Amino acid sequence: MSTLWGRAEQLDFRSRVRGCLLGGGIGDALGAGASGAVPEPGSLPEEVDLVPAYGRRGAVTWATQLTLFTADGLIRAQISRDRGHWHPPTDVHRACLRWYATQRDWGPDERRADNGWLAMEEWLYARRDPALPLLLGLGDEVMGTRAEPKNPRAADPGAVLRSAPFGLLVGWEPELVGLLAAECAVHTHGHPAACLSASAYAVIVHGLARRAPLEAAVGAALKLLAAEPGHEPVTAALTEALQSVRAGVPDVHRVAALGAPGGAENALAVAVYCALVAEDLRHGLSLATAGPTARAAAPLCGALLGTWHGETALPPLWLAELEGRGTLLELADDFAMELTQSQALHGGGSHEAAWLRRYPCG
């Protein structure tokens, strides 16, 4: 994609970034209140609604929290690149450690205001059932790598759930997007299925952010997966999702069957299937909240549909009750500005200090 952005392109990209983060948040809130029960064979999806979780309607989980910090880390990585020192996995890892601090501390500490604005958002300090591999992987400052991953047996969807922001790096080629998502997944999830599911998901989001149809984006992910050792479970799950689309009228039992094994690749397959057959975002999320993968598949599906169709596709009544909506919007707009107007933000002008206080690097 060209680095020269016209006004219409900027508006479209901002809408897709907002759709990605807010759609993922809505799916997360719906998944948080889902029962996880396996539906009866042949059942049609019931229209879902927000239900109280963590003491309120519209509450999100750690997945939305950590997605926000991942996006924050990617903004800092872009700034670091323009300032001549660049290693995105390190920037993302540092951002994940800032999230880990929110799970350990009582609330934001004014003495650490130089961590940037996101770490000062008090609502992010609520502990919302983070997966154990996340806490183990980020419990020290050692960064996992592909050669020496953290938690090499962790195959749950924890890494996939924070990987949508990688796909929003539309100026990157898909191969690099997938590689970065995989390199950052192993900070907490070293199992090949978890790592490569995160990579594939990022590539799919990337295709949607570049305005490709969803099936074409999945095809691009499958093509890149073929070169990766240990790709077979992820490839099989995505292939089954595509085949299920052609198997007839969508039903929730098919969703439950796709997600039954419960690994990262199964949650990804459910999200892709539900997004492909969705009549709209509400219908897609009603499907995604069926069965045992609901807590993971719903936010993954919400981010896919939000990226694909933009923020105006989001149901306004759900959006109105979404916890942290203001923070999600603010970060989405900052992300879009960083990718489209970086020179104006930190190209050496007299006011760049304000941006660098929001996203300090180094």
XYZ file of C-alpha atoms in Angstrom:
362
model
C 0.000 0.000 0.000
C 1.284 3.461 -0.835
C 2.572 5.599 2.014
C 0.791 8.601 0.461
C -2.623 8.827 2.070
C -5.483 10.798 0.593
C -8.275 12.099 2.798
C -10.722 9.373 1.762
C -8.119 6.668 2.429
C -7.390 8.100 5.873
C -11.082 8.162 6.793
C -11.582 4.604 5.555
C -8.557 3.331 7.461
C -9.614 5.088 10.674
C -13.064 3.521 10.368
C -11.515 0.068 10.003
C -9.171 0.570 12.965
C -12.078 1.740 15.095
C -14.156 -1.178 13.845
C -11.393 -3.626 14.725
C -10.841 -2.467 18.299
C -14.465 -1.676 19.136
C -15.793 -4.776 17.364
C -13.339 -6.931 19.272
C -14.420 -5.246 22.499
C -18.109 -5.876 21.805
C -17.381 -9.530 21.029
C -15.338 -9.754 24.226
C -18.215 -8.341 26.290
C -20.680 -10.786 24.702
C -18.293 -13.702 25.184
C -17.738 -12.777 28.832
C -21.405 -13.439 29.544
C -21.807 -16.515 27.302
C -22.716 -19.820 28.916
C -20.432 -21.980 26.770
C -23.141 -24.641 26.532
C -23.113 -26.951 23.520
C -26.280 -26.342 21.444
C -28.661 -29.004 20.193
C -27.993 -30.355 16.652
C -29.723 -28.287 13.984
C -30.278 -25.316 16.288
C -30.511 -21.867 14.781
C -28.657 -19.040 16.492
C -30.604 -17.107 19.086
C -30.023 -13.374 18.971
C -27.716 -12.577 21.852
C -27.508 -9.490 24.019
C -25.138 -8.143 26.614
C -25.606 -9.688 30.026
C -23.973 -8.687 33.314
C -20.415 -9.906 33.786
C -17.940 -8.643 36.371
C -20.773 -6.632 37.910
C -22.030 -4.731 34.841
C -23.332 -5.052 31.306
C -20.746 -4.509 28.602
C -17.746 -5.445 30.739
C -14.673 -6.629 28.823
C -11.995 -9.134 29.802
C -8.229 -9.199 29.821
C -8.375 -9.810 26.039
C -9.484 -6.246 25.318
C -7.087 -4.857 27.909
C -4.105 -6.612 26.364
C -5.185 -5.762 22.820
C -5.059 -2.089 23.813
C -1.541 -2.440 25.189
C -0.448 -4.322 22.057
C -1.679 -1.437 19.902
C 0.132 0.989 22.219
C 3.349 -0.999 21.755
C 2.986 -0.930 17.979
C 2.565 2.848 17.974
C 5.814 3.113 19.938
C 7.491 0.705 17.521
C 6.555 2.977 14.609
C 7.945 6.010 16.464
C 11.143 4.115 17.290
C 11.599 3.180 13.630
C 11.400 6.820 12.590
C 13.893 7.755 15.298
C 16.467 5.195 14.157
C 16.197 2.410 16.747
C 13.753 -0.336 15.904
C 12.868 -3.767 17.232
C 9.052 -4.178 17.283
C 8.966 -7.407 19.362
C 10.759 -5.555 22.153
C 8.333 -2.631 22.018
C 5.356 -4.997 22.128
C 6.904 -7.018 24.951
C 7.412 -3.863 27.001
C 3.785 -2.947 26.376
C 2.678 -6.391 27.567
C 4.727 -5.904 30.726
C 2.886 -2.616 31.298
C -0.361 -4.574 31.057
C 1.009 -7.140 33.515
C 1.636 -4.301 35.966
C -2.069 -3.422 35.813
C -2.857 -6.960 36.959
C -0.424 -6.686 39.848
C -0.951 -3.130 41.121
C -3.973 -1.523 42.760
C -4.199 1.301 40.257
C -2.207 3.851 38.269
C 0.695 5.458 40.107
C 1.279 9.122 39.323
C 5.000 8.546 39.821
C 4.940 6.361 36.720
C 3.088 8.814 34.495
C 6.062 8.687 32.126
C 4.780 5.237 31.031
C 2.346 7.015 28.716
C -1.343 7.800 28.945
C -2.738 4.279 28.568
C -1.129 3.003 31.767
C -2.919 5.813 33.642
C -6.402 4.579 32.694
C -7.790 3.332 35.992
C -10.416 0.991 34.540
C -7.672 -1.140 32.970
C -6.480 -2.217 36.428
C -9.477 -4.507 36.928
C -8.350 -8.141 36.874
C -10.553 -10.033 34.448
C -9.531 -13.693 34.599
C -6.287 -13.562 32.576
C -5.153 -16.906 31.218
C -2.380 -18.493 33.277
C 0.190 -18.591 30.403
C -0.092 -14.797 30.150
C 0.790 -14.331 33.813
C 3.578 -16.908 33.666
C 5.020 -15.565 30.424
C 5.029 -11.956 31.586
C 5.915 -12.631 35.212
C 9.542 -11.714 34.557
C 11.220 -9.414 32.070
C 12.778 -12.184 29.953
C 11.342 -12.019 26.432
C 10.409 -15.252 24.706
C 11.657 -15.850 21.156
C 10.795 -18.351 18.420
C 13.968 -20.267 19.326
C 13.247 -20.103 23.085
C 9.517 -19.504 23.556
C 7.755 -18.994 26.854
C 5.290 -21.737 27.842
C 6.029 -24.108 24.927
C 2.991 -26.271 25.783
C 0.485 -23.413 25.951
C -1.945 -23.975 23.050
C -4.928 -21.906 24.245
C -6.162 -18.807 22.339
C -4.462 -16.294 24.645
C -1.937 -15.115 22.059
C -4.475 -14.936 19.226
C -6.778 -12.725 21.266
C -4.255 -9.895 21.424
C -3.057 -10.146 17.805
C -5.563 -8.082 15.792
C -3.493 -4.856 16.007
C -0.633 -6.458 14.063
C -2.979 -6.770 11.106
C -3.600 -3.018 11.147
C -0.001 -2.365 10.026
C -1.242 -1.891 6.473
C 2.015 -0.414 5.217
C 3.752 -3.721 5.938
C 3.733 -6.755 3.685
C 1.618 -9.667 4.985
C 4.659 -11.909 5.432
C 6.174 -9.428 7.905
C 2.860 -8.965 9.710
C 2.558 -12.719 10.217
C 6.167 -12.997 11.322
C 5.824 -10.203 13.876
C 2.608 -11.649 15.316
C 4.306 -15.039 15.715
C 7.395 -13.499 17.312
C 5.211 -11.678 19.825
C 2.922 -14.660 20.487
C 5.843 -16.631 21.931
C 6.241 -14.042 24.672
C 3.536 -16.101 26.399
C 2.432 -18.989 24.140
C 5.116 -21.188 22.650
C 3.058 -24.052 21.222
C 3.215 -23.968 17.393
C -0.589 -24.091 17.056
C -1.006 -21.050 19.307
C 1.851 -19.126 17.736
C 0.778 -19.818 14.143
C -2.891 -19.165 14.902
C -1.881 -15.708 16.088
C 0.159 -15.240 12.927
C -2.685 -16.378 10.651
C -5.220 -14.183 12.434
C -3.007 -11.110 12.050
C -2.605 -11.802 8.315
C -6.381 -12.156 7.919
C -7.011 -8.850 9.709
C -4.304 -7.295 7.537
C -6.094 -8.394 4.375
C -9.375 -6.924 5.618
C -7.700 -3.651 6.616
C -6.384 -3.487 3.051
C -9.971 -3.950 1.803
C -9.643 -7.566 0.632
C -12.673 -9.885 0.937
C -12.506 -12.165 3.967
C -12.166 -15.404 1.997
C -9.236 -13.941 0.050
C -7.614 -12.843 3.320
C -7.966 -16.365 4.712
C -6.446 -17.732 1.494
C -3.430 -15.432 1.937
C -2.993 -16.676 5.499
C -3.149 -20.312 4.384
C -0.529 -19.668 1.729
C 1.863 -18.169 4.278
C 1.163 -20.919 6.819
C 2.275 -23.599 4.356
C 5.893 -22.547 4.771
C 5.841 -22.829 8.577
C 6.862 -26.009 10.461
C 3.969 -27.313 12.543
C 1.299 -25.480 10.554
C -0.890 -28.524 9.937
C -3.416 -28.102 12.819
C -3.996 -24.436 11.980
C -4.231 -25.100 8.252
C -6.679 -27.963 8.852
C -8.877 -25.854 11.138
C -9.058 -22.924 8.699
C -9.699 -25.269 5.771
C -12.544 -26.903 7.703
C -13.995 -23.457 8.415
C -14.024 -22.639 4.692
C -15.595 -25.989 3.848
C -18.268 -25.505 6.522
C -19.367 -22.276 4.846
C -20.373 -24.318 1.803
C -22.095 -27.016 3.855
C -25.495 -25.332 4.111
C -27.460 -22.925 6.291
C -25.375 -21.765 9.280
C -26.317 -23.403 12.554
C -24.841 -23.242 16.008
C -24.130 -26.981 16.170
C -21.703 -26.580 13.265
C -20.064 -23.756 15.227
C -19.734 -25.976 18.289
C -18.253 -28.803 16.189
C -15.609 -26.494 14.717
C -14.605 -25.289 18.162
C -14.904 -28.566 20.040
C -11.187 -29.363 20.585
C -10.760 -25.978 22.255
C -7.297 -24.944 21.052
C -6.231 -21.630 19.556
C -6.748 -22.893 16.005
C -10.318 -23.982 16.811
C -11.325 -20.590 18.208
C -9.813 -19.008 15.093
C -11.746 -21.379 12.822
C -15.033 -20.561 14.575
C -14.383 -16.819 14.287
C -13.607 -17.099 10.568
C -16.639 -19.274 9.885
C -19.016 -16.978 11.771
C -17.630 -13.878 10.044
C -17.946 -15.495 6.613
C -21.572 -16.547 7.039
C -22.682 -13.482 9.010
C -25.587 -11.471 7.664
C -24.329 -8.586 9.811
C -22.218 -8.142 12.924
C -25.082 -8.969 15.278
C -25.798 -12.245 13.453
C -22.121 -13.194 13.285
C -21.616 -12.634 16.997
C -24.801 -14.520 17.846
C -23.242 -17.509 16.094
C -19.796 -17.005 17.620
C -21.114 -17.037 21.182
C -22.462 -20.585 20.740
C -20.494 -23.448 22.213
C -17.349 -23.846 24.292
C -15.138 -21.408 22.357
C -17.474 -18.421 22.878
C -15.139 -16.419 25.121
C -12.403 -16.493 22.486
C -14.307 -16.785 19.215
C -16.644 -13.843 19.867
C -13.916 -11.175 20.246
C -11.978 -12.647 17.311
C -15.099 -12.580 15.129
C -16.032 -9.072 16.280
C -12.638 -7.701 15.305
C -12.804 -9.417 11.900
C -16.242 -8.039 11.092
C -15.387 -4.605 12.473
C -12.243 -4.398 10.350
C -14.056 -5.680 7.279
C -17.072 -3.366 7.471
C -15.831 -0.437 9.556
C -17.167 1.191 12.691
C -20.603 2.029 11.245
C -21.428 -1.695 11.145
C -21.283 -1.911 14.958
C -24.671 -2.148 16.742
C -25.047 1.216 18.500
C -26.854 -0.102 21.577
C -24.044 -2.553 22.274
C -21.478 0.127 21.581
C -23.191 2.513 24.000
C -22.731 0.089 26.904
C -19.220 -1.107 26.053
C -16.797 -0.694 28.930
C -13.821 1.490 28.053
C -15.345 2.727 24.798
C -13.694 6.129 25.133
C -10.271 4.572 25.635
C -10.745 2.205 22.698
C -11.759 5.096 20.444
C -8.880 7.276 21.588
C -6.291 4.591 20.995
C -7.826 3.628 17.636
C -7.611 7.223 16.445
C -4.044 7.567 17.708
C -3.086 4.356 15.899
C -4.644 5.572 12.661
C -2.903 8.952 12.982
C 0.469 7.357 13.656
C 0.241 5.209 10.553
C -1.055 7.940 8.260
C 0.464 11.161 9.626
C 3.636 10.202 11.459
C 5.692 13.055 10.009
C 3.269 15.621 11.380
C 3.302 13.960 14.799
C 7.014 13.400 15.377
C 8.901 14.603 12.341
C 10.916 17.186 14.215
C 8.324 19.926 14.702
C 8.125 22.114 17.762
C 5.083 20.300 19.173
C 6.224 16.683 18.841
C 6.950 16.467 22.590
C 3.211 16.152 23.276
C 2.977 12.992 21.157
C 6.126 11.538 22.659
C 4.730 12.084 26.154
C 1.722 10.005 25.129
C 3.938 7.296 23.649
C 7.420 7.544 25.185
C 10.060 5.319 23.582
C 13.358 3.921 24.677
